[in-house]
Short mmCIF file of C-alpha atoms and ligand atoms in Angstrom, two decimals:
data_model
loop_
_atom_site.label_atom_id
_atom_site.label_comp_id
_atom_site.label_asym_id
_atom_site.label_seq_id
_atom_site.Cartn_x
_atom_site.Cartn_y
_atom_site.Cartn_z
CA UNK F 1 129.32 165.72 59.75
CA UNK F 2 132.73 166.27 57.38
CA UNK F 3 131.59 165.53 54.17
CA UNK F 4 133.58 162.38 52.13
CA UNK F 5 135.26 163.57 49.13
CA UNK F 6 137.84 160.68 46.68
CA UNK F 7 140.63 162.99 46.06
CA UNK F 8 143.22 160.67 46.28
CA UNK F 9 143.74 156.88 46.82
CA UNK F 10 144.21 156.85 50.19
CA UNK F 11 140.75 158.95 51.49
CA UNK F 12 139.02 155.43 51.44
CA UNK F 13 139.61 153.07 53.44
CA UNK F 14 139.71 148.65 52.89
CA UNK F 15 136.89 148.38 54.47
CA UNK F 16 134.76 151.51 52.19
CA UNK F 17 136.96 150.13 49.26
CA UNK F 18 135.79 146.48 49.87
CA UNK F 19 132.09 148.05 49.92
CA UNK F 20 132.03 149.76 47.13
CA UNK F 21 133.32 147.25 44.71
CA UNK F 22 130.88 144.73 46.07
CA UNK F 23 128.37 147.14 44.80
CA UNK F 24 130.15 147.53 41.46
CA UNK F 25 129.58 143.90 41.12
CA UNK F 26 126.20 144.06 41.80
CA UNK F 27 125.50 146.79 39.57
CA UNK F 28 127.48 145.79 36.52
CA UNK F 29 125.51 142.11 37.26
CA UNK F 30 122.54 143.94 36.98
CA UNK F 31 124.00 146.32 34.09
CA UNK F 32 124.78 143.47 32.14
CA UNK F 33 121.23 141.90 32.59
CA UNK F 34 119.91 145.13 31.75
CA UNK F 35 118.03 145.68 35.22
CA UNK F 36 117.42 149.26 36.23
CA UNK F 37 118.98 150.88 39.00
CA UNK F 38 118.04 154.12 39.83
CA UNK F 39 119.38 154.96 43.13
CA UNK F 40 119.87 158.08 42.12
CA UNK F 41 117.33 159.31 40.94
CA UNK F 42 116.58 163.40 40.14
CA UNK F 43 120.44 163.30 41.84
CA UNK F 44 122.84 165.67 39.55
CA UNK F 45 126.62 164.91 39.04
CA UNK F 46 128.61 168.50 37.30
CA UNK F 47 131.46 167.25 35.75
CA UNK F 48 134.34 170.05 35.19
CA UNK F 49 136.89 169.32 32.73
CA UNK F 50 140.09 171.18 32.07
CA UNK F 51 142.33 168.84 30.62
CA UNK F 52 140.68 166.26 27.51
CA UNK F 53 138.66 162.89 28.34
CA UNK F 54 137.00 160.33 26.38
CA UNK F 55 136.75 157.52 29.46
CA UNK F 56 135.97 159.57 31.91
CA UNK F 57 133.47 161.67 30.71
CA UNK F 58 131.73 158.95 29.35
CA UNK F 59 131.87 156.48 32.24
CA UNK F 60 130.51 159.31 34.43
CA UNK F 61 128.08 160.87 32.19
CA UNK F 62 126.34 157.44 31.51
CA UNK F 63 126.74 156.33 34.78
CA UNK F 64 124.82 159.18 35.97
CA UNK F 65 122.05 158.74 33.45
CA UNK F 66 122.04 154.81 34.09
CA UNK F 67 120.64 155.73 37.64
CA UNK F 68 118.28 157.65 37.12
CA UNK F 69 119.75 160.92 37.42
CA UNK F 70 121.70 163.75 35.58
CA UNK F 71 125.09 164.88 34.69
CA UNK F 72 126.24 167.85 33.54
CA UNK F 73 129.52 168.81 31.76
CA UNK F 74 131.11 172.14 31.91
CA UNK F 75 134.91 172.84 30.87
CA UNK F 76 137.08 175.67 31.51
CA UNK F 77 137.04 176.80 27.42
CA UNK F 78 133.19 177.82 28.25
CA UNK F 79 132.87 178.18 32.03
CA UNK F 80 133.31 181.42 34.27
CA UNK F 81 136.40 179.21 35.36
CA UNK F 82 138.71 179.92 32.46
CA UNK F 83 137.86 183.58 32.89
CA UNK F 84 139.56 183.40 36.38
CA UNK F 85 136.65 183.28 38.90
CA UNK F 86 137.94 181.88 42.25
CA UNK F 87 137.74 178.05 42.21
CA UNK F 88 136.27 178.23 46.04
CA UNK F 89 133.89 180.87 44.44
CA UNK F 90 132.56 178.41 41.87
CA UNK F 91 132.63 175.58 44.61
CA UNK F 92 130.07 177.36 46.74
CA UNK F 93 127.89 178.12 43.66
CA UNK F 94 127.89 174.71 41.88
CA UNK F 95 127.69 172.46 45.11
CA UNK F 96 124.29 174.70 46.13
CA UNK F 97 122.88 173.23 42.57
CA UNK F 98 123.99 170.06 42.46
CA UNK F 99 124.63 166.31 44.94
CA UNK F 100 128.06 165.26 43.53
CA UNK F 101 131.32 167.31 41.87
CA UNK F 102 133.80 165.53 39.40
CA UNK F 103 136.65 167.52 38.09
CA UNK F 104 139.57 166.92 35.95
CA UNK F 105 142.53 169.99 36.43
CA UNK F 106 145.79 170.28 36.61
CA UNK F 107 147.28 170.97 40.21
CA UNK F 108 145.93 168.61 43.25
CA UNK F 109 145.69 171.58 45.30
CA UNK F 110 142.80 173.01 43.17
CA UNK F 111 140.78 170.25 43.85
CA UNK F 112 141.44 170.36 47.63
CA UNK F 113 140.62 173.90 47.29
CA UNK F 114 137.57 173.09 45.57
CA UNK F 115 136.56 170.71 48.10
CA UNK F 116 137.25 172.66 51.24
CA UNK F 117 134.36 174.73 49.68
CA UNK F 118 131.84 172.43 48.34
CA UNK F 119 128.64 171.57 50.12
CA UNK F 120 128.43 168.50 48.86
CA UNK F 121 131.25 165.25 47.37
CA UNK F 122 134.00 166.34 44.92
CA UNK F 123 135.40 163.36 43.33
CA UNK F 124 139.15 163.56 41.17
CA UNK F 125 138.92 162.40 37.83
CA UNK F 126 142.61 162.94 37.55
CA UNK F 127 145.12 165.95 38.39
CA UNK F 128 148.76 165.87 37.66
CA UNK F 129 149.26 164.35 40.50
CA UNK F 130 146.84 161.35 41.18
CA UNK F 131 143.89 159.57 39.27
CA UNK F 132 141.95 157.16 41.63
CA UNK F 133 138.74 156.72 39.63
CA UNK F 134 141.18 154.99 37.72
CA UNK F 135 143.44 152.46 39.70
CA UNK F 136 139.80 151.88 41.30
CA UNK F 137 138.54 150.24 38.10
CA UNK F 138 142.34 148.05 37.94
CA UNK F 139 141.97 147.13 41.12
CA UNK F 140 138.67 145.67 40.83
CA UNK F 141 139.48 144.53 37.03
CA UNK F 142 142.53 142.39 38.23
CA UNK F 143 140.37 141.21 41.33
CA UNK F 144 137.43 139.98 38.90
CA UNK F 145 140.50 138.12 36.52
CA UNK F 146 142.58 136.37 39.37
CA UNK F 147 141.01 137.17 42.51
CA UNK F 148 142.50 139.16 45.56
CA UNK F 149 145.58 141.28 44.63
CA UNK F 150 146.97 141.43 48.56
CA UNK F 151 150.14 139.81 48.62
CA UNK F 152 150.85 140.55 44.74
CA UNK F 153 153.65 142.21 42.63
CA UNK F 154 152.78 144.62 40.30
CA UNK F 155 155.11 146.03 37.74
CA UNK F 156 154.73 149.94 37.02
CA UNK F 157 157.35 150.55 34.12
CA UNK F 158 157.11 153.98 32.81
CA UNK F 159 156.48 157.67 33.60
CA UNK F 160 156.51 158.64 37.86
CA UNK F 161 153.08 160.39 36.96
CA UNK F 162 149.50 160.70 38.52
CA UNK F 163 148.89 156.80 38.05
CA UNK F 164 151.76 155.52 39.61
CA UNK F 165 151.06 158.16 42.59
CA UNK F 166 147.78 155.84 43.04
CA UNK F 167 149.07 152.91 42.37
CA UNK F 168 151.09 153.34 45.41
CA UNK F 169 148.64 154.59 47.79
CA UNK F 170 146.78 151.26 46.51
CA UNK F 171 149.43 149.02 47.49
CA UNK F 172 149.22 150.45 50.77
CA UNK F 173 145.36 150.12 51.20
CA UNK F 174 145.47 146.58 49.88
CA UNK F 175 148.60 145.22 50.75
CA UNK F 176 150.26 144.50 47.14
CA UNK F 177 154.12 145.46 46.18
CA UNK F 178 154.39 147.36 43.26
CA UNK F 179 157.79 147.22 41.31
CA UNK F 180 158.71 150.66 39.67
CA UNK F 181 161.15 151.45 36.93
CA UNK F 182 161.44 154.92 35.58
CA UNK F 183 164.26 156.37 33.66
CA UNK F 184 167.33 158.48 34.41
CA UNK F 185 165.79 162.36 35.28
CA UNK F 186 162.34 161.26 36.10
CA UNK F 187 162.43 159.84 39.50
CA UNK F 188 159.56 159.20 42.12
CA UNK F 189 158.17 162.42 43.62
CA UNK F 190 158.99 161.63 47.48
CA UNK F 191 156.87 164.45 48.66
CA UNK F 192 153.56 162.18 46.69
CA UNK F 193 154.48 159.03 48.37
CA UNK F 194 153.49 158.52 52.06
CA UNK F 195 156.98 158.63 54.51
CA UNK F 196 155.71 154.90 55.69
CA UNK F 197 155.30 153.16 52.13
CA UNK F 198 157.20 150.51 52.45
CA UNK F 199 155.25 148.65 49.73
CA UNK F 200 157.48 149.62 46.20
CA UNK F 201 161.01 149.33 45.28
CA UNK F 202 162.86 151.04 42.43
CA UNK F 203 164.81 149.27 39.42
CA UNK F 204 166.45 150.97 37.49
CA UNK F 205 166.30 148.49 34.73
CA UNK F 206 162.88 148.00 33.20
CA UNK F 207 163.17 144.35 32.66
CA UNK F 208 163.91 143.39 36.21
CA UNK F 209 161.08 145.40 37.46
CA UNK F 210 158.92 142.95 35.84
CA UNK F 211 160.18 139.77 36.94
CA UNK F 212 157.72 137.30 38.20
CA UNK F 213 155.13 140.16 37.97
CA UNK F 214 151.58 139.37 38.53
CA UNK F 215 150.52 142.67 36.62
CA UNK F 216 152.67 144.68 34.69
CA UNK F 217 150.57 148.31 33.74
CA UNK F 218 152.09 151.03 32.41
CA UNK F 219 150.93 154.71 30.66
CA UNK F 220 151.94 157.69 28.44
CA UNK F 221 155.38 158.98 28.86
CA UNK F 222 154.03 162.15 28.25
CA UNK F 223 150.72 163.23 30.61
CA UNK F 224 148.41 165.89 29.67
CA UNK F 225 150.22 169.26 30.67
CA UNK F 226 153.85 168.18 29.90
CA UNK F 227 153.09 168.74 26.10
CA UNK F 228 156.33 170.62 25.16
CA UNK F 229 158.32 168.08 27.31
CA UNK F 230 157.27 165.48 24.37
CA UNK F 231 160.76 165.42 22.49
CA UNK F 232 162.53 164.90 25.48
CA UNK F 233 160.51 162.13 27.17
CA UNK F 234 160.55 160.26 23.67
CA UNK F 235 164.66 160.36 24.15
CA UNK F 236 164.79 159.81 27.73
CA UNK F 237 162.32 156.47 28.09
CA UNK F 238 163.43 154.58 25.19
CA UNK F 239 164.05 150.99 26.18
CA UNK F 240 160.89 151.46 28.79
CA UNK F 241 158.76 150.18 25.76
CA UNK F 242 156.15 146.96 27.92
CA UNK F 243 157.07 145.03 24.96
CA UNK F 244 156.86 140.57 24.64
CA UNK F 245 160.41 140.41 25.98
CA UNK F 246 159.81 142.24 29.26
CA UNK F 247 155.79 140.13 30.09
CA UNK F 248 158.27 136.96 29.55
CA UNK F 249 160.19 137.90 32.65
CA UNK F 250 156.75 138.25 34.44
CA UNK F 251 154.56 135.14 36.03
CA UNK F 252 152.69 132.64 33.33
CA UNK F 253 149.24 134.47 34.33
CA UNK F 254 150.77 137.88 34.33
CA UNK F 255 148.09 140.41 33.15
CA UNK F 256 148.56 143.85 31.04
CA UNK F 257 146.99 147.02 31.98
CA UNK F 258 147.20 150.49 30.64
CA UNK F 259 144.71 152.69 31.04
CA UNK F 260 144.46 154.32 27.90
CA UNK F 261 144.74 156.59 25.95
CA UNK F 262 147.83 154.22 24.33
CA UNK F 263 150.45 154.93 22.20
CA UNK F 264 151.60 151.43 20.35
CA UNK F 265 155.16 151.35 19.78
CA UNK F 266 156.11 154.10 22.99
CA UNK F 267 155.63 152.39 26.35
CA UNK F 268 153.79 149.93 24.93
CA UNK F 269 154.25 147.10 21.80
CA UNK F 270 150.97 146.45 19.97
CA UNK F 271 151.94 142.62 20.28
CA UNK F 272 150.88 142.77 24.35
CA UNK F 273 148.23 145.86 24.45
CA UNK F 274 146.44 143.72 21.91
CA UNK F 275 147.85 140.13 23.08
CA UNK F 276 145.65 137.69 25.25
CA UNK F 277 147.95 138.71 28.58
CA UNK F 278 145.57 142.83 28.05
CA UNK F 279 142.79 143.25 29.70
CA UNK F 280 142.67 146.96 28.90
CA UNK F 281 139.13 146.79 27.46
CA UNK F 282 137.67 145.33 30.84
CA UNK F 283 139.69 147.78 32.87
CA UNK F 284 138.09 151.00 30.47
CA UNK F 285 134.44 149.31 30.75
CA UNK F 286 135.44 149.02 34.57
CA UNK F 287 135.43 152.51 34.91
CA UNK F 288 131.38 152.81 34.51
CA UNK F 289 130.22 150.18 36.73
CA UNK F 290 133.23 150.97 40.02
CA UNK F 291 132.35 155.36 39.51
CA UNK F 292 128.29 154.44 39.79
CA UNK F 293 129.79 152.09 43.19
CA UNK F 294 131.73 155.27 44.03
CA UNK F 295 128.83 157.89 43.13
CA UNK F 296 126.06 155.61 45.17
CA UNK F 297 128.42 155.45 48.07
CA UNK F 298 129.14 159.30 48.20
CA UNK F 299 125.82 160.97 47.82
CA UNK F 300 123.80 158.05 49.71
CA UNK F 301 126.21 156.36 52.06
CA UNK F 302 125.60 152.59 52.75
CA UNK F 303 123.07 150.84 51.79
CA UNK F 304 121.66 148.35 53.28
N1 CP C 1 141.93 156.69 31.34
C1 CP C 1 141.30 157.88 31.28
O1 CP C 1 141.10 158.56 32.28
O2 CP C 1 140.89 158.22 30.02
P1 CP C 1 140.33 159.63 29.53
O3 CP C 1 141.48 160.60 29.55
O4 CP C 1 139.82 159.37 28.13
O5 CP C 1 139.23 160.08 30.46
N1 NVA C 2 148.89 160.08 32.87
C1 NVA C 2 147.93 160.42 31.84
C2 NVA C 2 146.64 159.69 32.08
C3 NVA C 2 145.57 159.96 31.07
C4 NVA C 2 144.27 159.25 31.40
C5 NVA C 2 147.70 161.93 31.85
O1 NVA C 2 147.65 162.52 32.95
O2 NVA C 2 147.58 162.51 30.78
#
């Protein structure tokens, strides 16, 4: 049987999506209560990390531990991987040792590369081109504020980077609209977007994107990897600050959502990342309970 890997948004479908948050809510109930839940127990996650975390490592590393099992953390700095071994070399070794594979990296084809190699589920905790551990825990963090997000407008104002590629594939699975506005010379990658998406449209002014918005999210104009593109970026996407002005164009209930790390006073003002319309804190904790969902539902399938 093909193995399931979560390389991108779209490898799930509603129906796996549906189950697996219904088992984040169950195990952040029983989180919260502080219940054990070791499903998987003596199970080992390896986490591989070549770009920086704090969220993600964490969220898996404890999630991990919270059921019963272990994770381990390599990165390329001390790994055989920075000294150029084969990634489908080091996929055949670390899937024989381990049940689960998380790993943060640059291009999207390493990963499938990785994958195509692993004996057991390799899960993306963000590549330049898509995170979907991520717009996992928004989806289920707007879901527990306001209930289903089918039928919804969200407002991506910002960088076309790895979290808008997810957002979209998201508003295909779940039947939202997402509104996008980035500026002049950094436009939406067609060849990341799926031919039939017919589930965005493009503004070119950052304000309008966000009318009547039920969710306006946004993220670093510059990603991890585009370093020496910094100067630029800071020219280019001024105006595309989220700032007071731009949530009044959105609905009464609008939410915020970034996904952090934030920069107050770039893409977003401190006056809305730390207003009552943010729910960035739920969305980071988010990440913990939705990845054990994910984790459960990779190495042990359903259960019952
Ligand atoms: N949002 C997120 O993935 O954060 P980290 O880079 O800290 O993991
Ligand atoms: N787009 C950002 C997300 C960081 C969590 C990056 O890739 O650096």
């Amino acid at each position: 049987m093909a193995i399931k890997h979560f390389l991108q948004f779209s490898d799930f479908t509603l129906d796996e999506f549906e189950y697996v948050m219904g088992r984040a809510r169950i195990i952040k109930q029983k989180f919260k209560n502080y219940e054990p839940h070791p499903t998987l127990a003596d199970r080992t996650l390896v986490m591989v990390f070549e770009k920086n975390s704090t969220r993600t490592r964490l969220s898996f590393e404890a999630g991990m531990h919270q059921m019963g099992g272990a994770a381990i953390y390599l990165n390329t700095r001390d790994s055989q991987l920075g000294r150029g071994e084969p990634v489908e070399d080091a996929a055949q070794v670390m899937s024989r040792m381990c049940d689960v594979i998380m790993i943060r990296t640059f291009g999207q084809e390493i990963i499938e590369r990785f994958a195509r190699h692993s004996r057991v589920p390799v899960i993306n905790g963000l590549t330049n081109e898509h995170h979907p551990c991520q717009v996992l825990a928004d989806v289920f963090t707007y879901i527990e504020h306001r209930g289903s997000i089918t039928g919804k407008t969200v407002a991506w104002v910002g960088d076309a980077n790895n979290m808008l590629y997810s957002w979209l594939q998201a508003a295909q699975v779940f039947g939202f609209h997402v509104n996008v506005s980035t500026p002049a010379g950094y436009p939406i990658d067609q060849s990341l977007v799926a031919p039939d998406n017919q589930r965005y449209t493009f503004f070119a002014n950052p304000s309008d994107a966000c009318q009547d918005a039920d969710l306006v999210t946004t993220d670093v104009w510059t990603s991890m990897g585009f370093e020496e593109e910094n100067a630029a970026r800071l020219k280019a996407f001024d105006g595309w600050i989220v700032d007071a002005a731009k949530m009044k164009r959105a609905r009464p209930d609008v939410l915020f959502m970034h996904c952090l790390p934030a920069h107050r006073g770039e893409e977003v003002a401190a006056e809305v990342i730390d207003g009552p319309q943010s729910v960035v804190w739920d969305e980071a904790e988010n990440r913990l309970h939705v990845q054990k969902a994910l984790l459960e539902f990779l190495v042990l399938g359903r259960l019952a």
